[in-house]
mmCIF file of C-alpha atoms in Angstrom:
data_model
loop_
_atom_site.group_PDB
_atom_site.id
_atom_site.type_symbol
_atom_site.label_atom_id
_atom_site.label_comp_id
_atom_site.label_asym_id
_atom_site.label_seq_id
_atom_site.Cartn_x
_atom_site.Cartn_y
_atom_site.Cartn_z
ATOM 1 C CA UNK A 1 9.714 9.151 -5.619
ATOM 2 C CA UNK A 2 7.851 9.695 -8.901
ATOM 3 C CA UNK A 3 8.724 12.472 -11.254
ATOM 4 C CA UNK A 4 6.215 15.288 -11.458
ATOM 5 C CA UNK A 5 4.568 17.519 -8.952
ATOM 6 C CA UNK A 6 5.996 17.107 -5.436
ATOM 7 C CA UNK A 7 3.567 16.099 -2.747
ATOM 8 C CA UNK A 8 2.711 18.930 -0.351
ATOM 9 C CA UNK A 9 3.955 18.630 3.221
ATOM 10 C CA UNK A 10 1.712 16.815 5.667
ATOM 11 C CA UNK A 11 -0.971 19.141 7.036
ATOM 12 C CA UNK A 12 -0.540 20.428 10.555
ATOM 13 C CA UNK A 13 -3.396 21.482 12.817
ATOM 14 C CA UNK A 14 -3.841 25.171 13.496
ATOM 15 C CA UNK A 15 -4.970 26.200 17.008
ATOM 16 C CA UNK A 16 -8.156 28.280 17.055
ATOM 17 C CA UNK A 17 -10.642 29.150 19.793
ATOM 18 C CA UNK A 18 -13.880 27.179 19.784
ATOM 19 C CA UNK A 19 -16.909 29.282 18.898
ATOM 20 C CA UNK A 20 -18.558 30.837 21.946
ATOM 21 C CA UNK A 21 -21.914 29.590 20.606
ATOM 22 C CA UNK A 22 -20.692 25.993 20.799
ATOM 23 C CA UNK A 23 -18.972 26.436 24.144
ATOM 24 C CA UNK A 24 -22.006 28.047 25.786
ATOM 25 C CA UNK A 25 -24.365 25.353 24.451
ATOM 26 C CA UNK A 26 -22.451 22.759 26.445
ATOM 27 C CA UNK A 27 -21.664 24.945 29.438
ATOM 28 C CA UNK A 28 -17.952 24.633 28.786
ATOM 29 C CA UNK A 29 -15.306 27.245 29.576
ATOM 30 C CA UNK A 30 -13.583 28.977 26.619
ATOM 31 C CA UNK A 31 -11.167 26.553 24.975
ATOM 32 C CA UNK A 32 -8.660 26.497 22.131
ATOM 33 C CA UNK A 33 -8.385 23.354 20.016
ATOM 34 C CA UNK A 34 -6.091 22.530 17.136
ATOM 35 C CA UNK A 35 -7.902 21.887 13.879
ATOM 36 C CA UNK A 36 -7.042 21.488 10.215
ATOM 37 C CA UNK A 37 -7.727 24.191 7.675
ATOM 38 C CA UNK A 38 -10.210 22.983 5.003
ATOM 39 C CA UNK A 39 -7.756 21.806 2.327
ATOM 40 C CA UNK A 40 -5.628 20.013 4.919
ATOM 41 C CA UNK A 41 -8.730 18.455 6.490
ATOM 42 C CA UNK A 42 -9.833 17.082 3.105
ATOM 43 C CA UNK A 43 -6.358 15.630 2.499
ATOM 44 C CA UNK A 44 -6.350 14.115 5.984
ATOM 45 C CA UNK A 45 -9.737 12.453 5.389
ATOM 46 C CA UNK A 46 -8.622 11.073 2.016
ATOM 47 C CA UNK A 47 -5.541 9.644 3.697
ATOM 48 C CA UNK A 48 -7.628 8.173 6.497
ATOM 49 C CA UNK A 49 -9.987 6.475 4.045
ATOM 50 C CA UNK A 50 -7.069 5.044 2.104
ATOM 51 C CA UNK A 51 -4.948 3.927 5.056
ATOM 52 C CA UNK A 52 -7.059 2.937 8.067
ATOM 53 C CA UNK A 53 -7.007 -0.727 8.958
ATOM 54 C CA UNK A 54 -10.714 -0.491 9.799
ATOM 55 C CA UNK A 55 -12.777 1.511 7.333
ATOM 56 C CA UNK A 56 -14.788 4.259 9.083
ATOM 57 C CA UNK A 57 -18.008 5.828 7.754
ATOM 58 C CA UNK A 58 -17.226 9.018 9.673
ATOM 59 C CA UNK A 59 -14.429 9.711 7.192
ATOM 60 C CA UNK A 60 -16.923 9.627 4.299
ATOM 61 C CA UNK A 61 -19.423 11.768 6.213
ATOM 62 C CA UNK A 62 -16.739 14.287 7.203
ATOM 63 C CA UNK A 63 -15.367 14.430 3.666
ATOM 64 C CA UNK A 64 -18.833 15.107 2.252
ATOM 65 C CA UNK A 65 -19.357 17.838 4.844
ATOM 66 C CA UNK A 66 -15.999 19.450 4.029
ATOM 67 C CA UNK A 67 -16.534 19.270 0.268
ATOM 68 C CA UNK A 68 -20.009 20.800 0.544
ATOM 69 C CA UNK A 69 -18.657 23.817 2.416
ATOM 70 C CA UNK A 70 -15.109 24.255 1.153
ATOM 71 C CA UNK A 71 -15.121 22.943 -2.420
ATOM 72 C CA UNK A 72 -13.040 25.896 -3.633
ATOM 73 C CA UNK A 73 -10.145 24.955 -1.373
ATOM 74 C CA UNK A 74 -10.399 21.162 -1.799
ATOM 75 C CA UNK A 75 -7.483 19.425 -3.519
ATOM 76 C CA UNK A 76 -7.734 19.112 -7.296
ATOM 77 C CA UNK A 77 -6.563 16.386 -9.655
ATOM 78 C CA UNK A 78 -2.799 16.008 -9.348
ATOM 79 C CA UNK A 79 -2.665 17.334 -5.780
ATOM 80 C CA UNK A 80 -3.360 13.918 -4.214
ATOM 81 C CA UNK A 81 -1.661 10.754 -5.475
ATOM 82 C CA UNK A 82 -4.021 9.002 -7.906
ATOM 83 C CA UNK A 83 -3.549 5.599 -6.251
ATOM 84 C CA UNK A 84 -4.451 7.070 -2.839
ATOM 85 C CA UNK A 85 -7.590 8.756 -4.209
ATOM 86 C CA UNK A 86 -8.647 5.560 -6.000
ATOM 87 C CA UNK A 87 -8.137 3.434 -2.895
ATOM 88 C CA UNK A 88 -10.073 5.950 -0.795
ATOM 89 C CA UNK A 89 -12.934 5.934 -3.346
ATOM 90 C CA UNK A 90 -13.174 2.146 -3.309
ATOM 91 C CA UNK A 91 -13.119 2.039 0.479
ATOM 92 C CA UNK A 92 -15.790 4.755 0.702
ATOM 93 C CA UNK A 93 -18.015 2.717 -1.618
ATOM 94 C CA UNK A 94 -17.654 -0.409 0.576
ATOM 95 C CA UNK A 95 -19.411 1.056 3.610
ATOM 96 C CA UNK A 96 -23.066 0.151 4.029
ATOM 97 C CA UNK A 97 -25.915 2.104 5.590
ATOM 98 C CA UNK A 98 -26.174 0.021 8.805
ATOM 99 C CA UNK A 99 -22.507 0.721 9.526
ATOM 100 C CA UNK A 100 -23.063 4.460 8.990
ATOM 101 C CA UNK A 101 -26.285 4.378 11.028
ATOM 102 C CA UNK A 102 -24.654 2.661 13.989
ATOM 103 C CA UNK A 103 -21.320 4.509 13.969
ATOM 104 C CA UNK A 104 -22.174 8.063 12.877
ATOM 105 C CA UNK A 105 -25.864 8.871 13.369
ATOM 106 C CA UNK A 106 -25.710 8.811 17.188
ATOM 107 C CA UNK A 107 -23.102 11.606 17.045
ATOM 108 C CA UNK A 108 -25.099 13.928 14.794
ATOM 109 C CA UNK A 109 -27.095 16.649 16.529
ATOM 110 C CA UNK A 110 -30.660 15.403 17.080
ATOM 111 C CA UNK A 111 -32.083 18.364 15.147
ATOM 112 C CA UNK A 112 -30.191 17.284 12.002
ATOM 113 C CA UNK A 113 -30.295 13.504 12.404
ATOM 114 C CA UNK A 114 -33.525 13.003 10.399
ATOM 115 C CA UNK A 115 -31.808 14.389 7.274
ATOM 116 C CA UNK A 116 -29.244 11.584 7.418
ATOM 117 C CA UNK A 117 -31.308 8.721 8.835
ATOM 118 C CA UNK A 118 -32.114 6.900 5.573
ATOM 119 C CA UNK A 119 -30.229 4.578 3.281
ATOM 120 C CA UNK A 120 -30.966 7.005 0.426
ATOM 121 C CA UNK A 121 -29.258 9.875 2.272
ATOM 122 C CA UNK A 122 -26.196 7.706 2.944
ATOM 123 C CA UNK A 123 -26.119 6.642 -0.714
ATOM 124 C CA UNK A 124 -26.107 10.288 -1.833
ATOM 125 C CA UNK A 125 -23.244 11.072 0.554
ATOM 126 C CA UNK A 126 -21.257 8.113 -0.751
ATOM 127 C CA UNK A 127 -21.974 9.004 -4.384
ATOM 128 C CA UNK A 128 -20.693 12.569 -3.938
ATOM 129 C CA UNK A 129 -17.540 11.464 -2.122
ATOM 130 C CA UNK A 130 -16.755 8.557 -4.442
ATOM 131 C CA UNK A 131 -17.272 10.761 -7.525
ATOM 132 C CA UNK A 132 -14.941 13.407 -6.114
ATOM 133 C CA UNK A 133 -12.275 10.833 -5.252
ATOM 134 C CA UNK A 134 -12.418 9.064 -8.613
ATOM 135 C CA UNK A 135 -12.152 12.510 -10.216
ATOM 136 C CA UNK A 136 -8.855 12.980 -8.384
ATOM 137 C CA UNK A 137 -7.693 9.537 -9.486
ATOM 138 C CA UNK A 138 -8.542 9.693 -13.190
#
């Protein structure tokens, strides 16, 4: 183990009820699902980008979503190993628009899909995520 700041424990999901708005939209009964708190979710997505055998554009999309809404609680430089952040940044930059289009767009609500349906939109998402990750690594 390196000297310096110890790595925080692995994040654990926290069980919370699903919003009644979401549940009623799909005609589902009330349910409770485990989910990560924002900082833990960001760490989990960084780890996924760095470690998955098959790179997934959903990790980049999810990370951009989390950072846009929870930037105050996102990990800062020194809170994620620099090599992990750098690897995640490089892997995020490798993903092309057709891969994102085919793997992620079908799962985005139809009302919001047009905002993400261009190569330019994907490029902006990648740029934000890669910049954040390289900021953690530098």
